[in-house]
Amino acid sequence: MIAVKSPQVSVIGDNQMSASSNWIPYLSAAKKSCLVENGVRKVHYNLPDGKEMVEEYNLQTDVLQRRMWKVSDTVRGEKWNVEVGDQLPQFDNLESVGIQENATAPMLTKRITKTNIEWRIRNLPYARDVYSVTADTDGITVRTSNKKYFKKIDVPELARVGLLADSSLLSYTHQFNTLIITYKKPPKVLEMESKILEMVKAVSPTKVPDIKNAPDQCKPS
Amino acid sequence: MASIAAAKVQEVREITRIERIGAHSHIRGLGLDDSLEPRNVSQGMVGQLTARRAAGVVLEMIKEGKIAGRAILLAGQPGTGKTAIAMGMAQALGQDTPFTSMAGSEIYSLEMSKTEALTQAIRKSIGVRIKEETEIIEGEVVEVQVDRPATGVGTKVGKLTLKTTEMETVYDLGGKMIECIMKEKVQAGDVITIDKATGKISKLGRSFTRARDYDATGPQTRFVQCPEGELQKRKEVVHTVSLHEVDVINSRTHGFLALFSGDTGEIKAEVREQINAKVAEWREEGKAEIVPGVLFIDEVHMLDIECFSFLNRALENEMAPVVIMATNRGITRIRGTNYMSPHGIPIDLLDRMNIVATKPYEEKELKEILKIRCEEEDCEMSDDALTVLTRIAGETSLRYAIQLITTSGLVSRKRKSNEIQVDDIKRVYSLFLDENRSMQFLKEYQDEFMFNEMGDSGDAMEVTDG
């Protein structure tokens, strides 16, 4: 099968859809399917505007582990763009990609805890007083006084409830070559998340055979 | 003091002269005015008024973009400006319309069938204008580092350090990207953008912070500010890719970087069918636009009967480009058959073509062309010498006369003169034989050459038609 790639590229972080603070109606209009596997509740959204999104919730804590968006690209084909959680492992080698960041380059991951939104930037070996993290109208900005790293971080959660980043909720620490930025979730975000969780829990999971814990009926010789 | 300055200027020029001078590098367009009337001498074109006017009409047709699959034949004697007219059309069409130029003999390859080569050429000449958002890396080069393995074989390892005013990042480079960087001559201090999706590198200029390094900066060097903010940005761009590029990108076996090395091999028919369907779909949805371009086949008599019948069919396709062919043959054998036909092209294909004839240049026109070439090749020539050279061009060939410009320029420089005199022309005329004198020479001394099988008839031209 040859997948012909479409030129229409949708981007996350570009808060076109989420800026309108009707995030909950947008998600509830989606066609949802759910799968419980390895202690993770995976929810797949077929959104009304043709986009696709996947969320993964931890069954124990009910915290969102990962959220990713399907993006199609004229050149590389379909891929999943991770909004929350660890990046997917990359298997393309350098020859086919052409250019990629060095392994020592800083890497940003985002995770969500019960009360906070957290960003970790690994591979930042500079002293703590080099960094400055500020909240402004279009998100959070990380700067370094030695001009080695700069990043504008979007916070789609805030945009979805129609809030701006607030510097009083923002804090950061630096240890083990990692800059950890913490943003305390405002009540509005907590409320939105609990509503979505309720919605997600209402979707009955598809049965999949539990291969890992299945009694091994077939005994290979 | 003045001589030192002069020497320095000379040195700078040596460094900046990177582009070589080609046979048609003086052509910048077709030299037509707005009502498509040809100007006698304009944009490097001289004479050939009717042919240029016809080319102008064809150009309008291409620009309208409505008619696909027309064929134009430029027919004329050697050295009457067929390739020049095609080049002029390419220049006049501009960057956005795909123009593919190939020679008829290019299709004979062991790696690819003839029809595949032709199909690729046809698809290279059809553009698809797509609007899309891509990720680009934009920054000032801090360091380019390429390590070759000690054994000399194996993959090269490359690192590229880029910075903006706020940050700095090291990137790893793959082999093909290293080649691109070498080709673009990217060096520390350049401000470049890399399209992450296509791997295309473009130089924006040199950073202002490097403005004090006077070495290796010519008059055309552009200075730009070091970019701000993050290195990776998302940008909406409209770019024109050819159908062939879309084919290659989508044929899994190659990967898009095959485009740079050119080793695309054969592409399966089903890939092409799917692309066609997809492009038609994009077109209906308004995501993409088809830009039919021009395929120029020089020396078209070198194609054989299979290619001609393939072209017959291909021209009827709605996705076909405008095909311009050029030939200098008269009534001759069609390659691959024993039939004779005008221009060595089958009658049924000739019937589908509009034929534009080029005529031999007149003496006045020859003089103009030689004058333009003198300027292009940076040689000053006295009026007498130009008259002599024009006579040589009339008696031998225009190409031979053009060859004499730079050579006589070198001879005049040897005797420390900046202007070419008649004596210099005479000298190179005696040094280099033209075709007629060479034949004369061979006829006189043929007995002393090896493998001499030429009888008294002297019909040497038969050999070329194989």
XYZ file of C-alpha atoms in Angstrom, chain B residues 165-357:
193
model
C 20.628 35.805 18.880
C 19.139 33.750 21.723
C 20.328 30.182 21.342
C 22.753 27.742 19.813
C 22.276 24.092 18.810
C 24.406 21.351 17.312
C 22.851 19.250 14.550
C 24.005 15.917 13.163
C 24.103 15.664 9.398
C 23.467 12.701 7.155
C 25.614 11.975 4.121
C 23.364 13.596 1.553
C 22.865 16.677 3.662
C 26.650 17.005 3.887
C 26.798 16.938 0.098
C 24.175 19.691 -0.085
C 26.131 21.819 2.357
C 29.292 21.319 0.345
C 27.503 22.195 -2.858
C 26.034 25.387 -1.426
C 29.477 26.236 -0.024
C 28.033 26.934 3.401
C 30.617 28.289 5.794
C 30.801 29.884 9.210
C 29.093 33.269 9.204
C 26.444 32.430 6.613
C 22.798 32.772 7.545
C 20.932 29.778 6.141
C 17.530 28.159 6.220
C 16.989 24.427 6.002
C 13.566 23.090 5.111
C 13.292 20.087 7.376
C 10.759 18.333 5.171
C 12.576 18.537 1.869
C 16.124 19.044 3.125
C 16.497 22.089 0.911
C 19.192 24.516 2.029
C 19.133 28.154 1.029
C 21.608 30.835 1.891
C 20.074 34.117 2.974
C 23.377 35.973 3.130
C 26.212 36.639 5.506
C 25.779 37.791 9.050
C 26.500 41.442 9.825
C 28.823 40.357 12.593
C 31.097 38.953 9.875
C 31.004 42.131 7.815
C 34.575 42.921 8.793
C 36.011 39.771 7.233
C 36.749 41.342 3.897
C 38.131 38.224 2.355
C 35.892 36.237 0.077
C 33.177 38.845 -0.085
C 32.309 40.007 -3.528
C 30.037 42.843 -4.543
C 27.050 40.495 -4.597
C 27.394 39.364 -0.979
C 24.311 40.282 0.969
C 24.556 41.023 4.651
C 21.663 40.067 6.896
C 20.896 40.188 10.584
C 21.404 37.105 12.680
C 17.906 35.595 13.158
C 16.144 36.000 16.482
C 14.317 33.602 18.771
C 14.146 29.880 18.262
C 16.086 28.053 15.599
C 13.166 25.926 14.475
C 10.136 27.706 13.191
C 6.956 26.738 11.448
C 6.262 28.672 8.317
C 3.571 28.530 5.720
C 5.181 28.337 2.344
C 3.917 27.985 -1.189
C 6.256 25.895 -3.201
C 6.218 24.315 -6.594
C 7.293 20.727 -6.710
C 7.352 18.684 -9.872
C 5.231 15.582 -10.236
C 8.460 13.629 -10.505
C 9.521 14.850 -7.080
C 6.186 13.799 -5.598
C 6.652 10.392 -7.250
C 10.094 9.935 -5.758
C 9.012 11.078 -2.318
C 6.180 8.594 -2.343
C 8.034 5.612 -3.702
C 9.019 3.914 -0.513
C 12.102 2.250 -1.886
C 13.995 5.483 -2.354
C 13.079 8.132 0.162
C 13.064 11.796 -0.620
C 16.792 12.339 -0.386
C 17.205 10.318 -3.576
C 16.155 13.539 -5.307
C 19.482 15.118 -4.545
C 21.680 12.315 -5.718
C 19.497 11.662 -8.734
C 19.630 7.888 -8.320
C 15.881 7.568 -8.443
C 15.784 4.436 -10.564
C 12.507 3.302 -12.045
C 9.261 4.244 -10.417
C 6.372 1.815 -10.431
C 3.358 2.630 -12.567
C 0.992 2.151 -9.655
C 2.777 4.844 -7.658
C 2.285 7.249 -10.531
C -1.386 6.336 -10.896
C -1.987 6.967 -7.221
C -0.172 10.283 -7.351
C -2.218 11.362 -10.350
C -5.435 10.500 -8.549
C -4.286 12.275 -5.412
C -3.176 15.397 -7.255
C -6.506 15.533 -9.060
C -8.193 15.302 -5.681
C -6.050 18.091 -4.196
C -6.870 20.181 -7.220
C -10.579 19.740 -6.725
C -10.280 20.606 -3.056
C -8.286 23.699 -3.936
C -5.215 22.589 -2.016
C -2.974 22.422 -5.035
C -2.639 23.900 -8.464
C -1.152 22.318 -11.568
C 1.533 24.319 -13.352
C 2.210 22.775 -16.744
C 5.771 23.516 -17.742
C 8.053 22.943 -20.657
C 10.101 19.943 -21.674
C 12.878 20.828 -24.069
C 14.480 17.962 -25.984
C 17.583 19.034 -27.855
C 18.935 16.876 -30.688
C 15.579 15.157 -30.964
C 16.686 13.123 -33.990
C 18.696 11.014 -31.542
C 15.439 9.504 -30.236
C 14.385 6.278 -31.886
C 11.077 5.075 -33.249
C 9.971 3.633 -29.889
C 10.430 6.974 -28.193
C 8.570 8.789 -30.929
C 5.546 6.539 -30.696
C 5.682 6.834 -26.902
C 5.698 10.622 -27.223
C 2.727 10.415 -29.577
C 0.679 8.847 -26.824
C 2.159 10.864 -23.983
C 1.259 14.141 -25.658
C -2.395 13.213 -25.608
C -2.435 12.872 -21.832
C -4.111 15.776 -20.066
C -1.149 16.047 -17.704
C 1.324 16.521 -20.556
C 3.630 19.540 -20.637
C 4.427 21.626 -23.684
C 7.214 19.777 -25.465
C 9.740 21.765 -27.429
C 12.145 19.851 -29.597
C 15.102 20.994 -31.610
C 16.847 19.315 -34.484
C 19.414 20.259 -37.087
C 18.771 17.342 -39.426
C 17.145 17.452 -42.828
C 15.482 14.480 -44.467
C 17.173 11.562 -42.812
C 16.678 8.066 -41.482
C 14.436 7.684 -38.412
C 16.592 6.084 -35.798
C 15.663 2.424 -35.329
C 14.110 2.036 -38.769
C 15.163 2.161 -42.394
C 12.635 4.807 -43.320
C 13.561 8.299 -44.296
C 11.581 11.182 -42.899
C 11.921 14.963 -42.583
C 14.078 15.863 -39.552
C 14.337 12.130 -38.732
C 10.928 12.334 -37.054
C 7.971 10.141 -38.106
C 5.301 11.913 -40.102
C 2.539 11.217 -37.566
C 4.463 12.994 -34.819
C 5.463 15.814 -37.171
C 1.789 16.260 -37.895
C 1.123 17.034 -34.237
C 3.834 19.651 -34.047
C 4.071 23.314 -34.832
C 7.302 23.752 -36.700
C 9.348 26.886 -36.172
C 12.251 27.340 -38.562
